[in-house]
């Protein structure tokens, strides 16, 4: 599951060895602004998190450090890095070998130094294998193509989606910036603190297009930095690489409009999800969002042109097949069996609810208190009554795996207004008569 959540759109750019130090430092510096324009994963399991949640999720999902490693400040295998390169790219590999234990190995037949003495190109398989287990967001790679060795930078932070044309625009933007490195930003290790670059990257992952950066000692918004400086640099870099003007205009225009409108993938997802959540449960809203995203992708238009997701043109649950978990309420207000009825009365009024599950000290469901039960009591004369004095103890429950239609029939046959949903003995949701009426009215008026 989390491997799928970590999916990115990885781009490899081969770099001239004579310029590799400046180019690698530059790709670290621009990571924050590029990510701010491209974020696309603000939701995880229905929760709003970072604009690019994948940055934190990937680090945690591959973090194999124990407490002692934390105390010794051992770095995680997924990281932005520890500092600028100063003189040679070997500094990167030496630092990694010093910090990280090899995870996998094999039988290496080649003696690289002997191969080099024979004036042949060593494959450096041990280095490549080891480097493949260190997941820097900008990873330096060594490879051989047609017998010729090369160095390339692998950009690992660009997100997958929200559409193919957006992914290509992101890649073009980054490549243009890399090829357009201005002279004033060479030897960047002497001009900008590394912690500013790393902080910019993390802040961009958190707040996306609304990020405010530390850029060479000055504060600047992501939008202003991208529009006034990054896009012109990218254009010059693409022209230098002899990319056709039509392609340059097409893809940089997408980045420009996206930034001007403050509408990248994460913004569209959050705005759509919040709108859908006004009338849907988390599960239905998430399903509808995925359906709408797929339909928007099929148009071939970039995300800044997308309309927000709407229930009526994207998704309609099948009452006979969809599971109860799709529509049940999961944000539950529960009371303890020893809570005063007067308190329960107030909570019901404040939250406009008519059924409250009752649990014991072990958090196990023991009953249900209804609005009608409380209305039968004169609380002015019975102010010491507690939940277990009035709750319904014979409870009909259901499992989340039954269908919506089956849940409706259980409620009709048992003449009940609410149906607690249990999983492994734990209360995980609640379905009420109003929920059933609303879902049938919206999705199944013919039944």
XYZ file of C-alpha atoms in Angstrom:
447
model
C 0.000 0.000 0.000
C 2.620 2.531 1.038
C 4.885 1.559 -1.856
C 2.030 2.595 -4.162
C 1.512 5.825 -2.204
C 5.196 6.663 -2.724
C 5.049 6.493 -6.517
C 6.913 9.340 -8.206
C 7.705 10.479 -11.748
C 11.472 10.016 -11.833
C 13.571 11.919 -14.335
C 17.240 11.212 -15.151
C 19.474 13.902 -16.635
C 22.976 13.092 -17.851
C 25.533 15.699 -16.736
C 28.959 16.654 -18.099
C 31.501 15.516 -15.470
C 33.239 18.903 -15.668
C 30.064 20.619 -14.423
C 28.762 17.936 -12.067
C 29.611 19.733 -8.805
C 27.827 22.952 -9.750
C 24.928 21.103 -11.356
C 24.349 18.822 -8.367
C 24.439 21.703 -5.905
C 22.104 23.659 -8.172
C 19.584 20.823 -8.358
C 19.514 20.798 -4.561
C 18.924 24.553 -4.439
C 16.015 24.526 -6.904
C 14.302 21.486 -5.363
C 12.100 23.646 -3.130
C 10.735 25.949 -5.860
C 10.224 23.067 -8.318
C 8.396 20.967 -5.730
C 6.207 23.924 -4.701
C 4.880 24.160 -8.251
C 4.279 20.431 -8.639
C 2.842 19.031 -5.371
C 0.140 16.398 -5.856
C -0.337 14.162 -2.781
C -2.123 16.046 0.026
C -4.342 13.148 1.156
C -3.457 9.881 2.872
C -6.216 7.486 3.949
C -8.716 10.336 3.774
C -6.651 12.701 5.950
C -5.373 16.103 4.824
C -1.623 16.173 5.454
C 1.255 17.870 3.581
C 0.876 19.277 0.062
C 3.335 16.547 -0.943
C 2.794 13.971 1.806
C 4.938 11.490 -0.124
C 8.104 13.271 1.028
C 7.491 12.412 4.690
C 5.785 9.094 3.970
C 8.651 7.689 1.905
C 11.208 8.617 4.553
C 9.175 6.923 7.277
C 8.218 3.831 5.274
C 11.903 3.062 4.597
C 13.282 4.185 7.961
C 15.086 1.217 9.508
C 16.799 3.149 12.312
C 16.337 2.037 15.910
C 16.543 4.154 19.059
C 20.327 3.933 19.297
C 20.718 5.148 15.715
C 18.482 8.112 16.524
C 20.588 8.967 19.552
C 23.723 8.897 17.398
C 21.945 11.076 14.816
C 22.206 8.424 12.106
C 20.536 9.820 8.986
C 17.590 7.989 7.369
C 18.184 6.269 4.028
C 15.649 8.634 2.456
C 16.972 12.166 2.798
C 17.698 15.480 1.143
C 21.384 15.146 1.976
C 23.780 16.528 4.563
C 25.619 19.339 2.796
C 26.895 20.897 -0.415
C 29.495 19.195 -2.574
C 32.635 21.313 -2.345
C 35.201 19.915 -4.759
C 34.348 16.436 -6.040
C 31.328 14.204 -6.439
C 33.295 11.535 -4.622
C 32.346 13.438 -1.464
C 28.777 12.171 -1.929
C 29.748 8.525 -2.248
C 32.303 8.685 0.546
C 29.736 10.254 2.870
C 27.147 7.590 2.061
C 29.601 4.718 2.531
C 30.629 6.218 5.862
C 27.060 6.589 7.099
C 25.119 3.592 5.810
C 25.495 -0.163 6.136
C 25.122 -2.151 2.891
C 21.729 -3.869 2.799
C 22.361 -6.335 -0.016
C 25.363 -7.752 -1.825
C 26.346 -10.338 -4.405
C 29.487 -11.944 -5.856
C 31.510 -9.282 -7.640
C 33.887 -10.815 -10.187
C 35.314 -7.570 -11.486
C 38.348 -5.866 -9.979
C 37.627 -2.274 -10.978
C 41.223 -1.075 -10.640
C 42.489 -3.934 -12.798
C 39.836 -3.148 -15.397
C 40.942 0.461 -15.422
C 44.600 -0.555 -15.853
C 43.551 -2.472 -18.960
C 42.094 0.816 -20.240
C 38.564 -0.516 -20.065
C 35.529 0.976 -18.355
C 34.791 -0.555 -14.935
C 31.127 -1.280 -14.242
C 31.440 -0.397 -10.532
C 28.641 -2.862 -9.737
C 29.241 -2.681 -5.994
C 28.843 1.095 -6.026
C 25.725 0.921 -8.200
C 24.141 -1.722 -5.969
C 24.917 0.220 -2.805
C 23.759 3.510 -4.327
C 20.463 1.853 -5.209
C 19.673 1.491 -1.493
C 20.293 5.167 -0.643
C 17.192 7.142 -1.612
C 18.215 10.790 -1.858
C 15.594 13.033 -3.453
C 18.306 14.078 -5.916
C 20.388 10.958 -6.440
C 23.705 10.934 -8.276
C 24.029 7.832 -10.461
C 26.881 6.218 -12.363
C 26.146 4.132 -15.420
C 27.482 2.819 -18.709
C 25.793 3.200 -22.094
C 27.357 1.583 -25.150
C 30.565 1.031 -23.224
C 30.827 4.735 -22.350
C 30.546 5.733 -18.666
C 28.379 8.642 -17.602
C 27.078 10.482 -14.557
C 23.461 11.488 -14.237
C 21.229 13.140 -11.661
C 18.017 11.315 -10.833
C 15.180 13.589 -9.733
C 13.052 11.465 -7.372
C 10.719 14.062 -5.851
C 8.540 14.962 -8.842
C 5.078 13.490 -8.201
C 3.214 11.111 -10.448
C 0.194 12.931 -11.840
C -2.216 14.504 -11.775
C -2.045 14.063 -15.567
C 0.492 13.021 -18.183
C 0.766 16.523 -19.620
C 1.387 17.910 -16.124
C 4.119 15.324 -15.518
C 5.862 16.237 -18.772
C 5.582 19.947 -17.959
C 7.173 19.283 -14.556
C 10.049 17.391 -16.152
C 10.579 20.060 -18.807
C 10.599 22.774 -16.126
C 13.252 20.953 -14.080
C 15.431 20.082 -17.088
C 15.260 23.670 -18.318
C 16.391 24.935 -14.926
C 19.235 22.441 -14.849
C 20.451 23.334 -18.349
C 20.025 27.049 -17.710
C 22.167 27.303 -14.565
C 23.203 31.011 -14.492
C 26.790 31.986 -13.805
C 25.730 33.877 -10.670
C 24.546 30.610 -9.095
C 27.693 28.638 -9.751
C 29.780 27.811 -6.659
C 26.503 28.036 -4.784
C 28.115 26.322 -1.809
C 29.803 29.646 -1.065
C 26.673 31.754 -1.438
C 23.741 29.968 0.217
C 23.520 27.972 3.473
C 22.724 24.320 2.788
C 20.107 24.344 5.551
C 18.196 27.010 3.608
C 17.979 24.695 0.594
C 16.907 21.757 2.738
C 14.423 23.887 4.672
C 12.963 25.251 1.434
C 12.420 21.700 0.204
C 10.635 20.558 3.380
C 8.538 23.728 3.511
C 7.522 23.231 -0.121
C 6.429 19.673 0.685
C 4.290 21.030 3.514
C 2.679 24.077 1.951
C 3.157 23.700 -1.800
C 2.467 26.713 -3.963
C 1.875 28.899 -0.890
C 5.423 28.389 0.434
C 7.667 31.282 1.452
C 11.355 30.633 0.788
C 14.712 31.750 2.145
C 16.458 32.564 -1.108
C 20.025 33.845 -0.784
C 19.340 35.777 2.372
C 15.988 37.193 1.305
C 12.420 36.046 1.832
C 10.340 35.439 -1.292
C 7.082 33.650 -2.105
C 7.116 30.539 -4.262
C 4.910 32.233 -6.858
C 7.140 35.295 -7.213
C 10.351 33.255 -7.331
C 9.010 30.889 -9.986
C 7.415 33.573 -12.169
C 10.199 36.165 -12.039
C 13.300 34.001 -11.923
C 12.794 30.241 -12.341
C 10.718 30.313 -15.533
C 13.089 32.678 -17.408
C 16.054 30.485 -16.393
C 14.195 27.362 -17.560
C 13.383 28.971 -20.916
C 17.027 29.888 -21.541
C 18.128 26.391 -20.550
C 15.707 24.713 -22.951
C 16.710 27.054 -25.764
C 20.340 26.215 -25.042
C 19.433 22.507 -25.338
C 17.835 23.181 -28.772
C 14.322 22.210 -27.674
C 11.714 23.419 -30.141
C 10.109 26.757 -29.307
C 6.646 25.225 -29.645
C 7.411 22.663 -26.947
C 9.070 25.245 -24.706
C 6.064 27.546 -24.965
C 3.577 24.715 -24.464
C 5.030 23.213 -21.305
C 6.342 26.319 -19.572
C 2.968 27.961 -20.202
C 1.396 25.140 -18.175
C 3.746 25.843 -15.254
C 3.157 29.585 -15.539
C -0.656 29.330 -15.553
C -0.604 26.754 -12.753
C 1.465 29.066 -10.561
C -0.497 32.219 -11.403
C -3.793 30.490 -10.582
C -2.344 28.812 -7.474
C -3.796 25.560 -8.793
C -1.526 22.539 -8.876
C -2.560 18.941 -8.206
C -2.631 19.185 -4.423
C -4.755 22.347 -4.477
C -7.284 20.756 -6.846
C -7.445 17.604 -4.705
C -7.963 19.461 -1.418
C -10.524 21.922 -2.819
C -12.448 19.074 -4.445
C -12.264 16.847 -1.380
C -13.524 19.569 0.949
C -16.421 20.317 -1.353
C -17.364 16.646 -1.685
C -17.035 16.063 2.066
C -19.854 18.521 2.770
C -22.368 15.887 1.672
C -20.409 12.605 1.725
C -18.619 10.311 4.089
C -14.833 10.168 3.845
C -14.919 6.917 1.905
C -17.467 8.060 -0.684
C -15.699 11.419 -1.076
C -12.379 9.664 -1.676
C -13.885 7.279 -4.219
C -15.629 10.122 -6.024
C -12.395 12.107 -6.065
C -10.471 9.254 -7.692
C -13.219 8.763 -10.266
C -13.260 12.469 -11.127
C -9.488 12.639 -11.349
C -9.511 9.746 -13.823
C -12.169 11.446 -15.954
C -10.293 14.757 -15.906
C -7.097 12.947 -16.968
C -8.842 11.521 -20.029
C -9.479 15.040 -21.373
C -5.736 15.604 -21.811
C -5.989 18.992 -20.132
C -3.537 20.150 -17.429
C -4.757 20.437 -13.845
C -5.005 24.223 -13.807
C -7.903 23.886 -16.285
C -9.800 21.254 -14.286
C -13.141 21.977 -12.684
C -13.571 20.762 -9.123
C -14.783 17.203 -8.616
C -18.559 16.839 -8.490
C -20.600 13.920 -7.261
C -23.137 13.954 -10.085
C -20.669 13.595 -12.972
C -18.175 11.172 -11.449
C -19.468 8.490 -9.114
C -22.674 6.866 -7.896
C -22.468 3.957 -5.444
C -24.386 0.783 -6.218
C -26.766 0.218 -3.316
C -26.889 -3.538 -3.912
C -23.124 -4.045 -4.110
C -21.364 -1.299 -2.156
C -20.380 -2.070 1.392
C -21.746 -0.405 4.496
C -18.321 1.093 5.216
C -18.853 3.435 2.261
C -21.618 5.451 3.951
C -21.411 4.801 7.693
C -20.456 7.637 10.014
C -16.957 7.132 11.415
C -16.599 10.359 13.419
C -18.488 9.080 16.437
C -19.626 10.797 19.602
C -19.827 8.176 22.330
C -20.501 8.311 26.071
C -19.459 6.164 28.969
C -22.139 4.103 30.673
C -21.541 6.121 33.880
C -21.947 9.540 32.235
C -24.857 11.672 33.428
C -27.930 11.700 31.223
C -28.012 15.501 31.538
C -24.574 15.609 29.861
C -25.732 13.250 27.108
C -28.789 15.447 26.571
C -26.601 18.498 26.037
C -24.164 16.736 23.708
C -27.042 15.519 21.554
C -28.446 19.040 21.336
C -25.062 20.639 20.622
C -24.169 18.154 17.897
C -27.705 17.650 16.551
C -27.572 13.879 16.878
C -30.282 11.430 17.906
C -28.339 8.280 18.796
C -25.298 7.895 21.025
C -23.413 4.620 21.516
C -22.550 3.800 25.124
C -19.234 2.118 26.040
C -17.803 0.705 29.252
C -14.417 1.298 30.867
C -12.829 -1.113 28.359
C -14.291 0.883 25.473
C -16.638 -1.941 24.515
C -20.115 -1.174 23.237
C -22.752 -1.882 25.897
C -25.787 0.055 24.727
C -27.339 2.949 22.829
C -29.112 6.051 24.141
C -31.666 7.661 21.832
C -33.210 11.100 21.747
C -36.650 9.622 22.382
C -35.350 7.847 25.525
C -34.195 11.146 27.003
C -37.363 13.016 26.024
C -39.388 10.632 28.205
C -37.466 11.748 31.308
C -37.934 14.847 33.458
C -34.277 15.721 33.936
C -35.084 18.366 36.548
C -36.224 15.586 38.869
C -33.796 12.890 37.652
C -30.533 14.781 37.499
C -28.473 11.830 38.815
C -29.507 9.363 36.138
C -26.604 7.857 34.181
C -26.420 6.318 30.734
C -26.714 2.681 31.795
C -29.977 3.500 33.617
C -31.799 4.365 30.407
C -29.781 2.870 27.532
C -31.048 0.160 25.216
C -29.014 -2.909 26.125
C -30.265 -5.326 23.483
C -28.373 -3.974 20.502
C -28.549 -5.107 16.903
C -25.150 -4.613 15.242
C -23.687 -5.232 11.818
C -20.296 -5.714 10.205
C -18.914 -3.200 7.747
C -18.659 -5.837 4.990
C -22.430 -6.133 4.461
C -24.007 -4.147 1.642
C -25.946 -0.921 2.059
C -29.133 -2.702 1.023
C -28.562 -5.475 3.562
C -28.054 -2.866 6.286
C -31.332 -1.212 5.341
C -33.201 -4.515 5.620
C -31.675 -5.230 9.057
C -32.929 -1.855 10.315
C -36.413 -2.403 8.850
C -36.758 -5.964 10.149
C -35.595 -5.003 13.647
C -37.510 -1.705 13.677
C -34.452 0.275 14.778
C -33.321 3.804 13.966
C -29.578 3.225 14.241
C -27.198 0.387 13.468
C -23.795 0.245 15.236
C -21.058 -1.171 13.000
C -18.626 -3.580 14.648
C -15.288 -4.943 13.431
C -13.293 -7.433 15.526
C -15.483 -6.589 18.480
C -14.731 -2.857 18.231
C -17.183 -0.081 17.398
C -15.993 1.532 14.153
C -19.073 3.288 12.790
C -22.756 4.082 13.038
C -25.551 4.014 10.478
C -28.790 5.875 11.155
C -32.193 5.955 9.536
C -31.381 9.428 8.174
C -28.183 8.095 6.574
C -30.167 5.412 4.790
C -32.826 7.852 3.602
C -30.201 10.297 2.328
C -28.200 7.675 0.456
C -31.291 6.236 -1.235
C -32.547 9.689 -2.129
C -29.227 10.672 -3.706
C -28.192 7.464 -5.427
C -31.185 5.187 -5.811
C -34.434 7.066 -6.281
C -35.766 4.224 -8.431
C -35.709 1.714 -5.539
